[in-house]
Amino acid sequence: MMRLIVVVGKAGTERLMRVYNPSLQLVGSYQDGVCGAFNAVISSGTNLITSTFGCGTFFVNEFTPGGGLVLVSTRNPAGSYLSDAGNRNLARDNAGWLYVVAVKDSTKVLLLERLGSGLSLQGSLEFNEPDDIIGGAAVAATPGGDVYSVAIGSLPSGTNNHIYRTAGVASLLAGTTVFGEGNPGNGGERSVVIDPNNLDVFYAGSGPFPGIQKFSSDLAGATQKTLFPTAALAILNGANMYATEVNQQGSQDYVAHKFDFNALSGNAGGGGVNELASDGTYIYMARTDSESAGMAEIFKITPPNTLVSS
């Protein structure tokens, strides 16, 4: 089966999804008039799972793939939800369970749900903190079913970055908080990825943030390294890690950066949101086109740094 590259977002005030073949030729699109933006997309078997925040509502949808993109299932959790900062809020484990996180606007808590066939609810957890959780919802799952959920908590003098490890949705196994100077507000994105080789946890974010953080699987032994990170991290074939970063030296706005975590050094920074994905061979980077309102650019890169097409 041919692999497809899916780009999600919005056009004007309505959500929009576009599908490209490996040569980055447009083969299909989906727009249904729903207010908001497609925030995240992952594959589940042969289908696509998306999340949408907009106008205070939160949807998880399942689509059949291809140019037609037929909507087949919907999950609409009750409540009012923040519409910013959830671009990495979907994950799937090797057993096929889907995990989704979102920030409840009314109670300022982080919601984690596990979904099964047809997006049926198969359990949930809520994470509550003394500080208000305001955004940055992201999630990752290990092959064995441990789940790492993250979110931003607002403080008068900075930002708390909350990270939780759970056994699916059964129980909390561990948690930690990383303080960051400055308050990125609701729009601060966060990303959490798991190294499939040793289950190390990597955490980064846009806006004011203290660099890329590395934790062991139990969230102990944190190591901080600084880069100029956005919220996007990707791991290619286990060993090679990539991030998009604000470009401090050249004329480009952003660069896709391959890095060795242990070799990173000084220079704190942040800002910007560009999306990274890997199919095991190539790295794909999507970004908003700053020169054309409502448009986006997508780049296909052969590691370590050869641009194949855009």
PDB file of C-alpha atoms in Angstrom:
ATOM      1  CA  MET A   1       0.000   0.000   0.000  1.00  0.00           C
ATOM      2  CA  MET A   2       1.345   3.436  -0.964  1.00  0.00           C
ATOM      3  CA  ARG A   3       2.260   5.662   1.960  1.00  0.00           C
ATOM      4  CA  LEU A   4       0.470   8.987   2.142  1.00  0.00           C
ATOM      5  CA  ILE A   5       1.579  12.263   3.693  1.00  0.00           C
ATOM      6  CA  VAL A   6      -1.255  14.052   5.486  1.00  0.00           C
ATOM      7  CA  VAL A   7      -1.145  17.779   6.345  1.00  0.00           C
ATOM      8  CA  VAL A   8      -3.767  19.130   8.737  1.00  0.00           C
ATOM      9  CA  GLY A   9      -4.735  22.664   9.686  1.00  0.00           C
ATOM     10  CA  LYS A  10      -7.393  25.145   8.684  1.00  0.00           C
ATOM     11  CA  ALA A  11      -8.396  27.507   5.889  1.00  0.00           C
ATOM     12  CA  GLY A  12      -9.920  30.702   7.220  1.00  0.00           C
ATOM     13  CA  THR A  13     -11.996  29.594  10.211  1.00  0.00           C
ATOM     14  CA  GLU A  14     -12.689  26.033   8.996  1.00  0.00           C
ATOM     15  CA  ARG A  15     -10.643  22.873   9.437  1.00  0.00           C
ATOM     16  CA  LEU A  16      -8.844  21.499   6.373  1.00  0.00           C
ATOM     17  CA  MET A  17      -6.904  18.295   5.641  1.00  0.00           C
ATOM     18  CA  ARG A  18      -4.811  17.579   2.533  1.00  0.00           C
ATOM     19  CA  VAL A  19      -3.276  14.302   1.390  1.00  0.00           C
ATOM     20  CA  TYR A  20      -0.109  14.002  -0.713  1.00  0.00           C
ATOM     21  CA  ASN A  21       1.687  11.074  -2.317  1.00  0.00           C
ATOM     22  CA  PRO A  22       5.405  10.443  -1.569  1.00  0.00           C
ATOM     23  CA  SER A  23       6.330  12.857  -4.388  1.00  0.00           C
ATOM     24  CA  LEU A  24       4.341  15.572  -2.574  1.00  0.00           C
ATOM     25  CA  GLN A  25       1.643  15.695  -5.249  1.00  0.00           C
ATOM     26  CA  LEU A  26      -1.831  16.546  -3.913  1.00  0.00           C
ATOM     27  CA  VAL A  27      -4.121  13.517  -4.199  1.00  0.00           C
ATOM     28  CA  GLY A  28      -7.035  14.474  -1.946  1.00  0.00           C
ATOM     29  CA  SER A  29      -8.465  16.944   0.539  1.00  0.00           C
ATOM     30  CA  TYR A  30     -11.222  17.202   3.141  1.00  0.00           C
ATOM     31  CA  GLN A  31     -13.085  20.277   4.363  1.00  0.00           C
ATOM     32  CA  ASP A  32     -16.504  20.060   5.999  1.00  0.00           C
ATOM     33  CA  GLY A  33     -17.234  23.534   7.348  1.00  0.00           C
ATOM     34  CA  VAL A  34     -16.502  22.634  10.983  1.00  0.00           C
ATOM     35  CA  CYS A  35     -15.146  25.600  12.941  1.00  0.00           C
ATOM     36  CA  GLY A  36     -11.545  25.280  14.114  1.00  0.00           C
ATOM     37  CA  ALA A  37      -8.484  23.414  12.920  1.00  0.00           C
ATOM     38  CA  PHE A  38      -7.362  19.851  12.510  1.00  0.00           C
ATOM     39  CA  ASN A  39      -4.617  19.778  15.144  1.00  0.00           C
ATOM     40  CA  ALA A  40      -3.126  16.302  14.905  1.00  0.00           C
ATOM     41  CA  VAL A  41      -3.274  13.223  12.703  1.00  0.00           C
ATOM     42  CA  ILE A  42      -1.974   9.663  13.131  1.00  0.00           C
ATOM     43  CA  SER A  43      -2.577   6.365  11.372  1.00  0.00           C
ATOM     44  CA  SER A  44      -4.528   3.492  12.900  1.00  0.00           C
ATOM     45  CA  GLY A  45      -4.405   0.412  10.733  1.00  0.00           C
ATOM     46  CA  THR A  46      -5.392   1.644   7.291  1.00  0.00           C
ATOM     47  CA  ASN A  47      -7.401   4.592   8.628  1.00  0.00           C
ATOM     48  CA  LEU A  48      -6.518   8.098   9.783  1.00  0.00           C
ATOM     49  CA  ILE A  49      -7.317   9.530  13.226  1.00  0.00           C
ATOM     50  CA  THR A  50      -7.524  13.322  13.632  1.00  0.00           C
ATOM     51  CA  SER A  51      -8.202  15.750  16.465  1.00  0.00           C
ATOM     52  CA  THR A  52      -9.929  19.121  16.142  1.00  0.00           C
ATOM     53  CA  PHE A  53     -10.151  22.043  18.563  1.00  0.00           C
ATOM     54  CA  GLY A  54     -12.389  24.952  17.726  1.00  0.00           C
ATOM     55  CA  CYS A  55     -15.132  27.181  19.091  1.00  0.00           C
ATOM     56  CA  GLY A  56     -14.798  25.545  22.516  1.00  0.00           C
ATOM     57  CA  THR A  57     -15.446  22.020  21.233  1.00  0.00           C
ATOM     58  CA  PHE A  58     -13.147  19.022  20.831  1.00  0.00           C
ATOM     59  CA  PHE A  59     -13.524  16.235  18.265  1.00  0.00           C
ATOM     60  CA  VAL A  60     -11.645  13.052  17.493  1.00  0.00           C
ATOM     61  CA  ASN A  61     -12.475  11.702  14.026  1.00  0.00           C
ATOM     62  CA  GLU A  62     -11.640   8.560  12.071  1.00  0.00           C
ATOM     63  CA  PHE A  63     -11.354   8.658   8.265  1.00  0.00           C
ATOM     64  CA  THR A  64     -10.815   6.089   5.563  1.00  0.00           C
ATOM     65  CA  PRO A  65      -7.670   7.045   3.611  1.00  0.00           C
ATOM     66  CA  GLY A  66      -7.180   8.084  -0.009  1.00  0.00           C
ATOM     67  CA  GLY A  67      -8.476  10.987  -2.046  1.00  0.00           C
ATOM     68  CA  GLY A  68     -12.059  10.548  -0.837  1.00  0.00           C
ATOM     69  CA  LEU A  69     -11.334  10.785   2.925  1.00  0.00           C
ATOM     70  CA  VAL A  70     -14.649   9.442   4.232  1.00  0.00           C
ATOM     71  CA  LEU A  71     -15.536  10.251   7.866  1.00  0.00           C
ATOM     72  CA  VAL A  72     -16.486   6.990   9.614  1.00  0.00           C
ATOM     73  CA  SER A  73     -16.323   7.632  13.404  1.00  0.00           C
ATOM     74  CA  THR A  74     -16.465  10.576  15.808  1.00  0.00           C
ATOM     75  CA  ARG A  75     -15.647  11.041  19.498  1.00  0.00           C
ATOM     76  CA  ASN A  76     -16.838  14.315  21.067  1.00  0.00           C
ATOM     77  CA  PRO A  77     -15.934  14.442  24.796  1.00  0.00           C
ATOM     78  CA  ALA A  78     -18.325  16.468  26.921  1.00  0.00           C
ATOM     79  CA  GLY A  79     -17.193  19.863  28.154  1.00  0.00           C
ATOM     80  CA  SER A  80     -15.521  23.019  26.930  1.00  0.00           C
ATOM     81  CA  TYR A  81     -11.917  22.782  25.728  1.00  0.00           C
ATOM     82  CA  LEU A  82      -9.108  25.221  25.031  1.00  0.00           C
ATOM     83  CA  SER A  83      -8.615  25.602  21.291  1.00  0.00           C
ATOM     84  CA  ASP A  84      -4.860  26.301  21.323  1.00  0.00           C
ATOM     85  CA  ALA A  85      -1.798  24.130  21.612  1.00  0.00           C
ATOM     86  CA  GLY A  86      -2.634  20.508  20.950  1.00  0.00           C
ATOM     87  CA  ASN A  87      -0.723  19.622  17.814  1.00  0.00           C
ATOM     88  CA  ARG A  88       0.681  16.391  19.258  1.00  0.00           C
ATOM     89  CA  ASN A  89      -2.282  15.191  21.287  1.00  0.00           C
ATOM     90  CA  LEU A  90      -2.771  11.746  19.671  1.00  0.00           C
ATOM     91  CA  ALA A  91      -0.782   8.536  20.176  1.00  0.00           C
ATOM     92  CA  ARG A  92      -1.183   4.791  19.636  1.00  0.00           C
ATOM     93  CA  ASP A  93       0.484   1.810  21.350  1.00  0.00           C
ATOM     94  CA  ASN A  94       1.353  -1.574  19.865  1.00  0.00           C
ATOM     95  CA  ALA A  95      -1.891  -3.091  21.137  1.00  0.00           C
ATOM     96  CA  GLY A  96      -3.831  -0.657  18.957  1.00  0.00           C
ATOM     97  CA  TRP A  97      -5.209   1.547  21.752  1.00  0.00           C
ATOM     98  CA  LEU A  98      -5.542   5.220  20.846  1.00  0.00           C
ATOM     99  CA  TYR A  99      -4.699   7.899  23.408  1.00  0.00           C
ATOM    100  CA  VAL A 100      -5.804  11.519  23.261  1.00  0.00           C
ATOM    101  CA  VAL A 101      -5.186  14.469  25.597  1.00  0.00           C
ATOM    102  CA  ALA A 102      -6.878  17.849  25.870  1.00  0.00           C
ATOM    103  CA  VAL A 103      -7.131  20.724  28.362  1.00  0.00           C
ATOM    104  CA  LYS A 104     -10.585  21.333  29.837  1.00  0.00           C
ATOM    105  CA  ASP A 105     -11.269  25.061  29.853  1.00  0.00           C
ATOM    106  CA  SER A 106     -13.895  24.975  32.616  1.00  0.00           C
ATOM    107  CA  THR A 107     -11.820  23.065  35.193  1.00  0.00           C
ATOM    108  CA  LYS A 108      -8.243  23.731  33.935  1.00  0.00           C
ATOM    109  CA  VAL A 109      -7.279  20.043  34.085  1.00  0.00           C
ATOM    110  CA  LEU A 110      -5.612  17.741  31.559  1.00  0.00           C
ATOM    111  CA  LEU A 111      -7.841  14.948  30.245  1.00  0.00           C
ATOM    112  CA  LEU A 112      -6.381  11.647  28.972  1.00  0.00           C
ATOM    113  CA  GLU A 113      -8.711   9.233  27.161  1.00  0.00           C
ATOM    114  CA  ARG A 114      -8.124   5.756  25.765  1.00  0.00           C
ATOM    115  CA  LEU A 115     -10.185   4.900  22.680  1.00  0.00           C
ATOM    116  CA  GLY A 116     -10.914   1.566  21.054  1.00  0.00           C
ATOM    117  CA  SER A 117     -12.690   0.387  17.905  1.00  0.00           C
ATOM    118  CA  GLY A 118     -14.937   3.033  16.410  1.00  0.00           C
ATOM    119  CA  LEU A 119     -13.380   5.587  18.809  1.00  0.00           C
ATOM    120  CA  SER A 120     -15.309   4.067  21.704  1.00  0.00           C
ATOM    121  CA  LEU A 121     -14.219   5.288  25.136  1.00  0.00           C
ATOM    122  CA  GLN A 122     -12.195   2.646  27.018  1.00  0.00           C
ATOM    123  CA  GLY A 123     -11.225   4.621  30.121  1.00  0.00           C
ATOM    124  CA  SER A 124      -9.867   8.023  31.116  1.00  0.00           C
ATOM    125  CA  LEU A 125      -7.797   9.932  33.670  1.00  0.00           C
ATOM    126  CA  GLU A 126      -7.692  13.602  34.678  1.00  0.00           C
ATOM    127  CA  PHE A 127      -4.616  15.440  35.971  1.00  0.00           C
ATOM    128  CA  ASN A 128      -5.196  18.352  38.326  1.00  0.00           C
ATOM    129  CA  GLU A 129      -2.527  20.728  39.658  1.00  0.00           C
ATOM    130  CA  PRO A 130      -2.515  23.690  42.077  1.00  0.00           C
ATOM    131  CA  ASP A 131      -1.635  25.898  39.099  1.00  0.00           C
ATOM    132  CA  ASP A 132      -4.105  26.231  36.219  1.00  0.00           C
ATOM    133  CA  ILE A 133      -3.313  23.946  33.266  1.00  0.00           C
ATOM    134  CA  ILE A 134      -3.670  26.206  30.235  1.00  0.00           C
ATOM    135  CA  GLY A 135      -2.406  24.313  27.164  1.00  0.00           C
ATOM    136  CA  GLY A 136       0.508  22.481  25.609  1.00  0.00           C
ATOM    137  CA  ALA A 137      -1.301  19.139  25.633  1.00  0.00           C
ATOM    138  CA  ALA A 138       0.765  16.339  24.088  1.00  0.00           C
ATOM    139  CA  VAL A 139       1.008  12.564  24.486  1.00  0.00           C
ATOM    140  CA  ALA A 140       3.240   9.626  23.558  1.00  0.00           C
ATOM    141  CA  ALA A 141       2.914   5.898  24.181  1.00  0.00           C
ATOM    142  CA  THR A 142       5.504   3.147  24.526  1.00  0.00           C
ATOM    143  CA  PRO A 143       5.056  -0.154  22.662  1.00  0.00           C
ATOM    144  CA  GLY A 144       4.128  -1.787  25.977  1.00  0.00           C
ATOM    145  CA  GLY A 145       1.347   0.665  26.768  1.00  0.00           C
ATOM    146  CA  ASP A 146       2.883   3.171  29.186  1.00  0.00           C
ATOM    147  CA  VAL A 147       1.627   6.651  28.331  1.00  0.00           C
ATOM    148  CA  TYR A 148       3.354  10.018  28.801  1.00  0.00           C
ATOM    149  CA  SER A 149       1.001  13.008  28.944  1.00  0.00           C
ATOM    150  CA  VAL A 150       2.235  16.599  29.186  1.00  0.00           C
ATOM    151  CA  ALA A 151       0.726  20.059  29.637  1.00  0.00           C
ATOM    152  CA  ILE A 152       1.591  23.622  30.662  1.00  0.00           C
ATOM    153  CA  GLY A 153       0.638  25.128  34.013  1.00  0.00           C
ATOM    154  CA  SER A 154       0.511  28.910  34.409  1.00  0.00           C
ATOM    155  CA  LEU A 155       2.305  30.726  37.245  1.00  0.00           C
ATOM    156  CA  PRO A 156       2.586  34.474  37.966  1.00  0.00           C
ATOM    157  CA  SER A 157       6.363  34.277  37.492  1.00  0.00           C
ATOM    158  CA  GLY A 158       6.794  31.501  34.944  1.00  0.00           C
ATOM    159  CA  THR A 159       5.540  28.233  33.523  1.00  0.00           C
ATOM    160  CA  ASN A 160       5.262  24.757  35.000  1.00  0.00           C
ATOM    161  CA  ASN A 161       5.778  21.936  32.492  1.00  0.00           C
ATOM    162  CA  HIS A 162       3.937  18.920  33.872  1.00  0.00           C
ATOM    163  CA  ILE A 163       4.829  15.404  32.699  1.00  0.00           C
ATOM    164  CA  TYR A 164       2.903  12.286  33.747  1.00  0.00           C
ATOM    165  CA  ARG A 165       3.636   8.597  33.188  1.00  0.00           C
ATOM    166  CA  THR A 166       0.642   6.259  33.436  1.00  0.00           C
ATOM    167  CA  ALA A 167      -0.102   2.589  32.888  1.00  0.00           C
ATOM    168  CA  GLY A 168      -2.499   3.238  30.037  1.00  0.00           C
ATOM    169  CA  VAL A 169      -5.428   4.888  31.821  1.00  0.00           C
ATOM    170  CA  ALA A 170      -5.274   2.566  34.843  1.00  0.00           C
ATOM    171  CA  SER A 171      -2.987   4.447  37.239  1.00  0.00           C
ATOM    172  CA  LEU A 172      -0.350   7.132  37.643  1.00  0.00           C
ATOM    173  CA  LEU A 173       3.144   5.608  37.733  1.00  0.00           C
ATOM    174  CA  ALA A 174       5.285   8.759  37.964  1.00  0.00           C
ATOM    175  CA  GLY A 175       5.196  12.495  37.454  1.00  0.00           C
ATOM    176  CA  THR A 176       7.552  15.441  37.354  1.00  0.00           C
ATOM    177  CA  THR A 177       7.452  19.197  36.787  1.00  0.00           C
ATOM    178  CA  VAL A 178       9.983  21.358  34.925  1.00  0.00           C
ATOM    179  CA  PHE A 179       9.926  25.110  35.620  1.00  0.00           C
ATOM    180  CA  GLY A 180      10.491  27.535  32.749  1.00  0.00           C
ATOM    181  CA  GLU A 181      11.070  31.275  32.815  1.00  0.00           C
ATOM    182  CA  GLY A 182       8.427  33.366  31.086  1.00  0.00           C
ATOM    183  CA  ASN A 183       4.801  32.572  30.363  1.00  0.00           C
ATOM    184  CA  PRO A 184       4.061  31.400  26.813  1.00  0.00           C
ATOM    185  CA  GLY A 185       0.301  31.595  27.356  1.00  0.00           C
ATOM    186  CA  ASN A 186      -2.226  29.236  25.815  1.00  0.00           C
ATOM    187  CA  GLY A 187      -0.356  29.058  22.496  1.00  0.00           C
ATOM    188  CA  GLY A 188       2.773  27.375  23.857  1.00  0.00           C
ATOM    189  CA  GLU A 189       3.158  23.998  22.140  1.00  0.00           C
ATOM    190  CA  ARG A 190       4.889  21.000  23.717  1.00  0.00           C
ATOM    191  CA  SER A 191       6.205  17.735  22.322  1.00  0.00           C
ATOM    192  CA  VAL A 192       7.098  14.445  24.000  1.00  0.00           C
ATOM    193  CA  VAL A 193       8.722  11.525  22.154  1.00  0.00           C
ATOM    194  CA  ILE A 194       9.940   8.118  23.303  1.00  0.00           C
ATOM    195  CA  ASP A 195      13.197   6.553  22.111  1.00  0.00           C
ATOM    196  CA  PRO A 196      12.066   3.067  21.010  1.00  0.00           C
ATOM    197  CA  ASN A 197      15.486   1.578  21.778  1.00  0.00           C
ATOM    198  CA  ASN A 198      15.789   2.408  25.483  1.00  0.00           C
ATOM    199  CA  LEU A 199      12.457   4.166  26.279  1.00  0.00           C
ATOM    200  CA  ASP A 200      14.179   7.426  27.220  1.00  0.00           C
ATOM    201  CA  VAL A 201      11.741  10.346  27.226  1.00  0.00           C
ATOM    202  CA  PHE A 202      12.499  13.580  25.342  1.00  0.00           C
ATOM    203  CA  TYR A 203      10.515  16.743  25.974  1.00  0.00           C
ATOM    204  CA  ALA A 204      10.664  20.145  24.256  1.00  0.00           C
ATOM    205  CA  GLY A 205       8.515  23.172  23.578  1.00  0.00           C
ATOM    206  CA  SER A 206       8.007  26.474  21.798  1.00  0.00           C
ATOM    207  CA  GLY A 207       8.124  29.909  23.363  1.00  0.00           C
ATOM    208  CA  PRO A 208      10.130  30.534  26.574  1.00  0.00           C
ATOM    209  CA  PHE A 209      11.425  27.101  27.543  1.00  0.00           C
ATOM    210  CA  PRO A 210      14.576  25.705  29.213  1.00  0.00           C
ATOM    211  CA  GLY A 211      15.792  23.649  26.250  1.00  0.00           C
ATOM    212  CA  ILE A 212      15.244  19.982  25.421  1.00  0.00           C
ATOM    213  CA  GLN A 213      14.826  17.715  28.436  1.00  0.00           C
ATOM    214  CA  LYS A 214      15.776  14.028  28.567  1.00  0.00           C
ATOM    215  CA  PHE A 215      14.400  11.677  31.224  1.00  0.00           C
ATOM    216  CA  SER A 216      14.714   7.993  31.932  1.00  0.00           C
ATOM    217  CA  SER A 217      11.464   6.067  31.529  1.00  0.00           C
ATOM    218  CA  ASP A 218      10.548   6.583  35.209  1.00  0.00           C
ATOM    219  CA  LEU A 219      10.913  10.382  34.749  1.00  0.00           C
ATOM    220  CA  ALA A 220      13.964  10.447  37.001  1.00  0.00           C
ATOM    221  CA  GLY A 221      17.453  11.642  36.175  1.00  0.00           C
ATOM    222  CA  ALA A 222      16.495  14.617  34.021  1.00  0.00           C
ATOM    223  CA  THR A 223      19.223  16.024  31.762  1.00  0.00           C
ATOM    224  CA  GLN A 224      18.792  19.444  30.175  1.00  0.00           C
ATOM    225  CA  LYS A 225      20.346  20.437  26.879  1.00  0.00           C
ATOM    226  CA  THR A 226      19.627  23.654  25.050  1.00  0.00           C
ATOM    227  CA  LEU A 227      18.922  24.221  21.390  1.00  0.00           C
ATOM    228  CA  PHE A 228      16.609  26.703  19.709  1.00  0.00           C
ATOM    229  CA  PRO A 229      13.647  24.344  19.852  1.00  0.00           C
ATOM    230  CA  THR A 230      10.186  24.579  18.528  1.00  0.00           C
ATOM    231  CA  ALA A 231       7.651  22.039  19.697  1.00  0.00           C
ATOM    232  CA  ALA A 232       8.498  19.468  17.027  1.00  0.00           C
ATOM    233  CA  LEU A 233      10.704  16.452  17.639  1.00  0.00           C
ATOM    234  CA  ALA A 234      11.038  13.261  15.588  1.00  0.00           C
ATOM    235  CA  ILE A 235      13.060  10.073  15.975  1.00  0.00           C
ATOM    236  CA  LEU A 236      14.133   8.264  12.809  1.00  0.00           C
ATOM    237  CA  ASN A 237      14.967   4.567  13.152  1.00  0.00           C
ATOM    238  CA  GLY A 238      15.569   4.909  16.865  1.00  0.00           C
ATOM    239  CA  ALA A 239      19.038   6.437  16.865  1.00  0.00           C
ATOM    240  CA  ASN A 240      18.703   9.656  14.859  1.00  0.00           C
ATOM    241  CA  MET A 241      16.832  12.606  16.386  1.00  0.00           C
ATOM    242  CA  TYR A 242      15.538  15.689  14.610  1.00  0.00           C
ATOM    243  CA  ALA A 243      13.998  18.983  15.704  1.00  0.00           C
ATOM    244  CA  THR A 244      12.890  22.146  13.944  1.00  0.00           C
ATOM    245  CA  GLU A 245      14.550  25.195  15.419  1.00  0.00           C
ATOM    246  CA  VAL A 246      14.591  28.963  15.025  1.00  0.00           C
ATOM    247  CA  ASN A 247      17.467  29.749  12.665  1.00  0.00           C
ATOM    248  CA  GLN A 248      19.972  32.012  14.436  1.00  0.00           C
ATOM    249  CA  GLN A 249      22.596  32.242  11.688  1.00  0.00           C
ATOM    250  CA  GLY A 250      21.182  32.120   8.153  1.00  0.00           C
ATOM    251  CA  SER A 251      18.446  33.819   6.160  1.00  0.00           C
ATOM    252  CA  GLN A 252      15.907  31.019   6.596  1.00  0.00           C
ATOM    253  CA  ASP A 253      13.259  31.348   9.312  1.00  0.00           C
ATOM    254  CA  TYR A 254      13.622  27.747  10.511  1.00  0.00           C
ATOM    255  CA  VAL A 255      15.852  24.767   9.918  1.00  0.00           C
ATOM    256  CA  ALA A 256      15.309  21.038  10.386  1.00  0.00           C
ATOM    257  CA  HIS A 257      18.140  19.991  12.663  1.00  0.00           C
ATOM    258  CA  LYS A 258      19.621  16.543  13.240  1.00  0.00           C
ATOM    259  CA  PHE A 259      21.223  16.337  16.652  1.00  0.00           C
ATOM    260  CA  ASP A 260      23.008  14.185  19.142  1.00  0.00           C
ATOM    261  CA  PHE A 261      21.389  15.015  22.463  1.00  0.00           C
ATOM    262  CA  ASN A 262      24.599  14.398  24.402  1.00  0.00           C
ATOM    263  CA  ALA A 263      26.522  16.823  22.188  1.00  0.00           C
ATOM    264  CA  LEU A 264      24.146  19.776  22.525  1.00  0.00           C
ATOM    265  CA  SER A 265      25.513  22.774  24.387  1.00  0.00           C
ATOM    266  CA  GLY A 266      24.573  26.381  25.162  1.00  0.00           C
ATOM    267  CA  ASN A 267      22.157  28.844  23.549  1.00  0.00           C
ATOM    268  CA  ALA A 268      18.669  28.855  24.976  1.00  0.00           C
ATOM    269  CA  GLY A 269      15.840  29.934  22.764  1.00  0.00           C
ATOM    270  CA  GLY A 270      12.455  29.100  21.408  1.00  0.00           C
ATOM    271  CA  GLY A 271       9.550  30.293  19.340  1.00  0.00           C
ATOM    272  CA  GLY A 272       7.872  29.057  16.217  1.00  0.00           C
ATOM    273  CA  VAL A 273       5.806  25.991  15.469  1.00  0.00           C
ATOM    274  CA  ASN A 274       6.820  23.671  12.656  1.00  0.00           C
ATOM    275  CA  GLU A 275       5.741  20.069  12.406  1.00  0.00           C
ATOM    276  CA  LEU A 276       8.049  17.089  11.911  1.00  0.00           C
ATOM    277  CA  ALA A 277       7.183  13.523  11.009  1.00  0.00           C
ATOM    278  CA  SER A 278       9.143  10.451   9.981  1.00  0.00           C
ATOM    279  CA  ASP A 279       8.181   7.416   7.908  1.00  0.00           C
ATOM    280  CA  GLY A 280      11.349   5.521   8.851  1.00  0.00           C
ATOM    281  CA  THR A 281      13.210   6.706   5.744  1.00  0.00           C
ATOM    282  CA  TYR A 282      12.458  10.386   5.214  1.00  0.00           C
ATOM    283  CA  ILE A 283      11.809  13.376   7.453  1.00  0.00           C
ATOM    284  CA  TYR A 284       8.839  15.586   6.541  1.00  0.00           C
ATOM    285  CA  MET A 285       8.566  19.179   7.775  1.00  0.00           C
ATOM    286  CA  ALA A 286       5.437  21.314   7.427  1.00  0.00           C
ATOM    287  CA  ARG A 287       5.256  25.005   8.232  1.00  0.00           C
ATOM    288  CA  THR A 288       2.932  27.944   7.756  1.00  0.00           C
ATOM    289  CA  ASP A 289       3.853  30.033   4.701  1.00  0.00           C
ATOM    290  CA  SER A 290       4.489  33.481   6.174  1.00  0.00           C
ATOM    291  CA  GLU A 291       4.218  35.125   2.732  1.00  0.00           C
ATOM    292  CA  SER A 292       0.867  33.627   1.674  1.00  0.00           C
ATOM    293  CA  ALA A 293      -2.000  33.857   4.159  1.00  0.00           C
ATOM    294  CA  GLY A 294      -3.796  30.567   4.716  1.00  0.00           C
ATOM    295  CA  MET A 295      -1.155  28.531   2.885  1.00  0.00           C
ATOM    296  CA  ALA A 296       1.366  25.981   4.151  1.00  0.00           C
ATOM    297  CA  GLU A 297       4.606  24.505   2.873  1.00  0.00           C
ATOM    298  CA  ILE A 298       5.730  20.885   3.181  1.00  0.00           C
ATOM    299  CA  PHE A 299       9.303  19.663   2.764  1.00  0.00           C
ATOM    300  CA  LYS A 300      10.641  16.134   2.251  1.00  0.00           C
ATOM    301  CA  ILE A 301      14.180  15.587   3.511  1.00  0.00           C
ATOM    302  CA  THR A 302      16.603  12.703   3.092  1.00  0.00           C
ATOM    303  CA  PRO A 303      18.661  12.467   6.296  1.00  0.00           C
ATOM    304  CA  PRO A 304      20.858  14.045   7.268  1.00  0.00           C
ATOM    305  CA  ASN A 305      20.102  17.191   5.285  1.00  0.00           C
ATOM    306  CA  THR A 306      19.241  16.705   1.596  1.00  0.00           C
ATOM    307  CA  LEU A 307      16.005  18.362   0.479  1.00  0.00           C
ATOM    308  CA  VAL A 308      14.229  15.967  -1.907  1.00  0.00           C
ATOM    309  CA  SER A 309      11.105  17.969  -2.776  1.00  0.00           C
ATOM    310  CA  SER A 310       8.800  20.697  -1.521  1.00  0.00           C
TER     311      SER A 310
END
